[in-house]
Tab-separated table of C-alpha atoms in Angstrom:
chain	number	residue	atom	x	y	z
A	118	GLY	CA	-53.618	157.082	-51.085
A	119	GLU	CA	-55.901	160.010	-52.269
A	120	ARG	CA	-54.725	163.390	-53.631
A	121	VAL	CA	-56.684	166.300	-52.531
A	122	ALA	CA	-56.362	169.980	-53.608
A	123	LEU	CA	-57.374	172.770	-50.956
A	124	ILE	CA	-58.610	175.753	-52.986
A	125	GLY	CA	-59.962	179.229	-52.235
A	126	ALA	CA	-58.860	182.931	-51.883
A	127	SER	CA	-56.131	184.165	-50.004
A	128	GLY	CA	-57.033	184.133	-46.348
A	129	SER	CA	-59.912	181.363	-46.890
A	130	GLY	CA	-58.523	178.987	-44.353
A	131	LYS	CA	-56.346	176.471	-46.463
A	132	THR	CA	-53.034	176.944	-44.388
A	133	THR	CA	-55.210	176.882	-41.132
A	134	LEU	CA	-56.756	173.371	-41.972
A	135	LEU	CA	-53.422	172.215	-43.109
A	136	SER	CA	-51.915	173.239	-39.557
A	137	LEU	CA	-54.974	171.366	-37.953
A	138	VAL	CA	-54.278	168.247	-39.839
A	139	ALA	CA	-50.530	168.499	-39.171
A	140	GLY	CA	-51.371	168.966	-35.401
A	141	GLU	CA	-49.582	172.490	-35.465
A	142	ILE	CA	-52.795	174.103	-33.937
A	143	GLU	CA	-55.598	172.484	-31.728
A	144	ALA	CA	-59.277	172.795	-32.959
A	145	SER	CA	-61.112	175.276	-31.017
A	146	ALA	CA	-64.212	173.026	-31.313
A	147	GLY	CA	-64.564	169.250	-32.424
A	148	GLN	CA	-61.898	166.855	-33.175
A	149	VAL	CA	-59.305	166.350	-35.959
A	150	ALA	CA	-58.243	162.794	-37.096
A	151	ALA	CA	-55.448	162.389	-39.359
A	152	LEU	CA	-52.579	160.315	-40.585
A	153	SER	CA	-49.048	160.923	-39.450
A	154	GLY	CA	-48.055	163.529	-41.684
A	155	SER	CA	-45.067	165.543	-43.127
A	156	TRP	CA	-45.583	169.151	-44.036
A	157	MET	CA	-43.892	171.410	-46.598
A	158	THR	CA	-45.038	174.890	-45.728
A	159	GLN	CA	-45.253	178.022	-48.023
A	160	ARG	CA	-41.911	179.215	-46.757
A	161	THR	CA	-39.007	177.018	-47.718
A	162	GLU	CA	-37.686	176.183	-44.201
A	163	LEU	CA	-33.973	175.602	-44.457
A	164	PHE	CA	-31.464	176.050	-41.998
A	165	ARG	CA	-27.882	177.213	-41.860
A	166	ASP	CA	-26.209	173.760	-42.206
A	167	SER	CA	-24.981	171.449	-44.616
A	168	VAL	CA	-27.391	170.017	-47.626
A	169	ARG	CA	-27.050	166.674	-45.921
A	170	ASP	CA	-28.114	167.842	-42.374
A	171	ASN	CA	-31.022	169.866	-44.033
A	172	LEU	CA	-32.079	166.554	-45.574
A	173	LEU	CA	-31.439	164.424	-42.330
A	174	LEU	CA	-33.983	166.308	-40.267
A	175	ALA	CA	-36.650	164.258	-42.404
A	176	SER	CA	-34.745	160.770	-41.772
A	177	PRO	CA	-31.972	161.013	-39.365
A	178	HIS	CA	-30.546	157.589	-40.305
A	179	ALA	CA	-30.645	158.048	-44.112
A	180	ASN	CA	-27.475	156.988	-45.905
A	181	ASP	CA	-25.914	158.935	-48.692
A	182	GLN	CA	-27.436	156.807	-51.344
A	183	ASN	CA	-30.969	157.650	-49.810
A	184	LEU	CA	-30.064	161.487	-49.911
A	185	TRP	CA	-28.821	161.180	-53.406
A	186	ASN	CA	-32.022	159.323	-54.640
A	187	ALA	CA	-34.383	162.216	-52.918
A	188	LEU	CA	-32.195	164.814	-54.408
A	189	ASP	CA	-32.424	163.012	-57.916
A	190	ALA	CA	-36.142	162.721	-57.463
A	191	ALA	CA	-36.689	166.304	-56.412
A	192	GLY	CA	-34.531	167.264	-59.576
A	193	LEU	CA	-31.786	168.827	-57.611
A	194	GLY	CA	-29.116	165.993	-57.479
A	195	SER	CA	-26.923	167.134	-60.706
A	196	ASP	CA	-26.949	170.679	-58.915
A	197	ILE	CA	-25.668	169.315	-56.012
A	198	ARG	CA	-23.153	166.945	-57.446
A	199	VAL	CA	-21.527	169.885	-59.199
A	200	LEU	CA	-21.016	171.631	-55.938
A	201	PRO	CA	-17.147	171.267	-54.639
A	202	GLN	CA	-18.433	169.887	-51.248
A	203	GLY	CA	-21.597	168.107	-52.707
A	204	LEU	CA	-23.753	166.915	-49.774
A	205	ASP	CA	-21.443	168.694	-47.343
A	206	THR	CA	-21.926	172.132	-48.951
A	207	GLN	CA	-22.918	174.729	-46.233
A	208	LEU	CA	-25.926	176.729	-46.809
A	209	GLY	CA	-26.701	180.194	-45.333
A	210	GLU	CA	-29.777	180.749	-43.227
A	211	GLY	CA	-32.971	179.991	-45.259
A	212	GLY	CA	-31.045	178.245	-47.819
A	213	LEU	CA	-28.787	181.042	-48.924
A	214	GLY	CA	-26.595	179.980	-51.790
A	215	LEU	CA	-29.306	178.090	-53.467
A	216	SER	CA	-31.725	179.846	-55.963
A	217	GLY	CA	-35.296	179.855	-55.060
A	218	GLY	CA	-36.123	177.037	-57.138
A	219	GLN	CA	-33.207	174.774	-55.892
A	220	ALA	CA	-34.418	175.508	-52.389
A	221	ARG	CA	-37.938	174.695	-53.117
A	222	ARG	CA	-36.603	171.224	-54.767
A	223	LEU	CA	-34.369	170.876	-51.562
A	224	ALA	CA	-37.335	171.126	-49.346
A	225	LEU	CA	-39.291	168.752	-51.716
A	226	ALA	CA	-36.388	166.245	-51.164
A	227	ARG	CA	-36.587	166.537	-47.739
A	228	LEU	CA	-40.539	165.747	-47.777
A	229	MET	CA	-39.714	162.733	-50.118
A	230	LEU	CA	-37.354	161.194	-47.443
A	231	SER	CA	-40.097	161.321	-45.025
A	232	ALA	CA	-41.783	157.991	-44.167
A	233	ALA	CA	-45.093	159.737	-43.374
A	234	ASP	CA	-48.264	158.392	-44.760
A	235	CYS	CA	-49.566	161.802	-45.675
A	236	TRP	CA	-47.819	164.457	-47.249
A	237	LEU	CA	-49.074	168.184	-46.636
A	238	LEU	CA	-48.019	170.937	-49.059
A	239	ASP	CA	-48.868	174.464	-48.778
A	240	GLU	CA	-48.472	176.281	-52.250
A	241	ALA	CA	-45.806	173.883	-53.158
A	242	THR	CA	-44.887	175.845	-56.411
A	243	GLU	CA	-45.107	179.495	-55.337
A	244	GLY	CA	-42.451	181.574	-56.896
A	245	LEU	CA	-41.282	178.925	-59.387
A	246	ASP	CA	-41.702	179.658	-63.001
A	247	ALA	CA	-43.997	177.389	-65.107
A	248	ASP	CA	-41.548	175.208	-66.470
A	249	VAL	CA	-39.773	174.434	-62.897
A	250	ALA	CA	-43.220	174.225	-61.343
A	251	ASN	CA	-44.562	171.570	-63.861
A	252	ASP	CA	-41.241	169.442	-63.288
A	253	VAL	CA	-41.578	169.622	-59.255
A	254	LEU	CA	-45.217	168.525	-59.649
A	255	LYS	CA	-44.465	165.670	-61.817
A	256	ARG	CA	-41.581	164.703	-59.528
A	257	LEU	CA	-44.031	164.946	-56.465
A	258	TRP	CA	-46.808	162.994	-58.154
A	259	ASP	CA	-44.362	160.266	-59.006
A	260	ALA	CA	-42.870	160.211	-55.420
A	261	SER	CA	-46.160	160.114	-53.812
A	262	GLU	CA	-47.585	157.213	-55.223
A	263	GLY	CA	-49.539	155.355	-52.367
A	264	ARG	CA	-49.436	158.042	-50.007
A	265	THR	CA	-52.197	160.729	-49.126
A	266	LEU	CA	-51.260	163.982	-50.529
A	267	VAL	CA	-53.131	167.222	-49.544
A	268	LEU	CA	-52.089	170.329	-51.419
A	269	ALA	CA	-53.251	173.798	-50.756
A	270	THR	CA	-52.975	175.753	-53.972
A	271	HIS	CA	-54.153	178.725	-55.957
A	272	TRP	CA	-53.197	176.889	-59.320
A	273	ARG	CA	-55.631	175.089	-61.470
A	274	ARG	CA	-52.776	173.064	-62.956
A	275	GLU	CA	-52.218	171.725	-59.603
A	276	ALA	CA	-55.972	171.103	-58.667
A	277	GLU	CA	-56.668	169.423	-62.052
A	278	MET	CA	-53.955	166.626	-61.047
A	279	THR	CA	-55.896	165.667	-57.825
A	280	ASP	CA	-58.547	163.071	-57.205
A	281	ARG	CA	-60.619	165.435	-55.127
A	282	VAL	CA	-60.811	169.394	-54.818
A	283	ILE	CA	-62.168	170.946	-51.482
A	284	TRP	CA	-62.982	174.730	-51.575
A	285	MET	CA	-62.601	176.945	-48.451
A	286	GLU	CA	-64.251	180.140	-47.950
A	287	GLN	CA	-64.083	182.311	-44.934
A	288	GLY	CA	-62.544	179.533	-42.953
A	289	ARG	CA	-64.925	176.814	-43.470
A	290	ILE	CA	-65.147	173.979	-46.153
A	291	ALA	CA	-67.702	175.221	-48.632
A	292	GLY	CA	-67.858	172.289	-50.769
A	293	GLN	CA	-66.048	169.415	-52.433
A	294	ALA	CA	-66.031	167.494	-55.757
A	295	LEU	CA	-64.386	164.258	-56.996
A	296	SER	CA	-62.211	164.281	-60.246
A	297	GLY	CA	-64.327	163.863	-63.467
A	298	THR	CA	-67.514	165.235	-62.080
A	299	LYS	CA	-69.152	168.424	-63.382
A	300	GLU	CA	-68.546	169.911	-59.988
A	301	PHE	CA	-64.906	169.261	-60.080
A	302	ALA	CA	-64.847	170.913	-63.506
A	303	GLN	CA	-66.604	174.325	-62.227
A	304	ALA	CA	-64.513	174.205	-58.874
């Protein structure tokens, strides 16, 4: 149930650490123990398929109400409702047909459908303007209540919302601090 920010310069190892936690890569030494996780990567991974089928990847047995609830929670429901085919609207490769912010919110809605105990997010608001980013973060925080959230970020606004900050340097954990401590404020 803790919210953790991974911070550090580009190339410091944040994405690699998320890849280890997600089980996408194996550790070259030691062991990694992690909760079952769902991962929202830096790139918005959407497929040439319907909005519905892009969402069902996270929860194959979800009904339409579940899909609409996730879209509403991600702040995209009203945008999809006005499309002539709604959930059955076909997207192009990579979510072509949606704006960058809409594509990011669709990926967030898919994450919100996941029953995983741990949500991993890599640069969740990258490429979004400040207002959209703040809205996405608020929705993410509301939806992640009770789950573990690990967020790799370059943004102080995101790190300041977490319970713990872990900073990375040259592929290693260089330090960590809990929210409310002097070390956290300096991170």
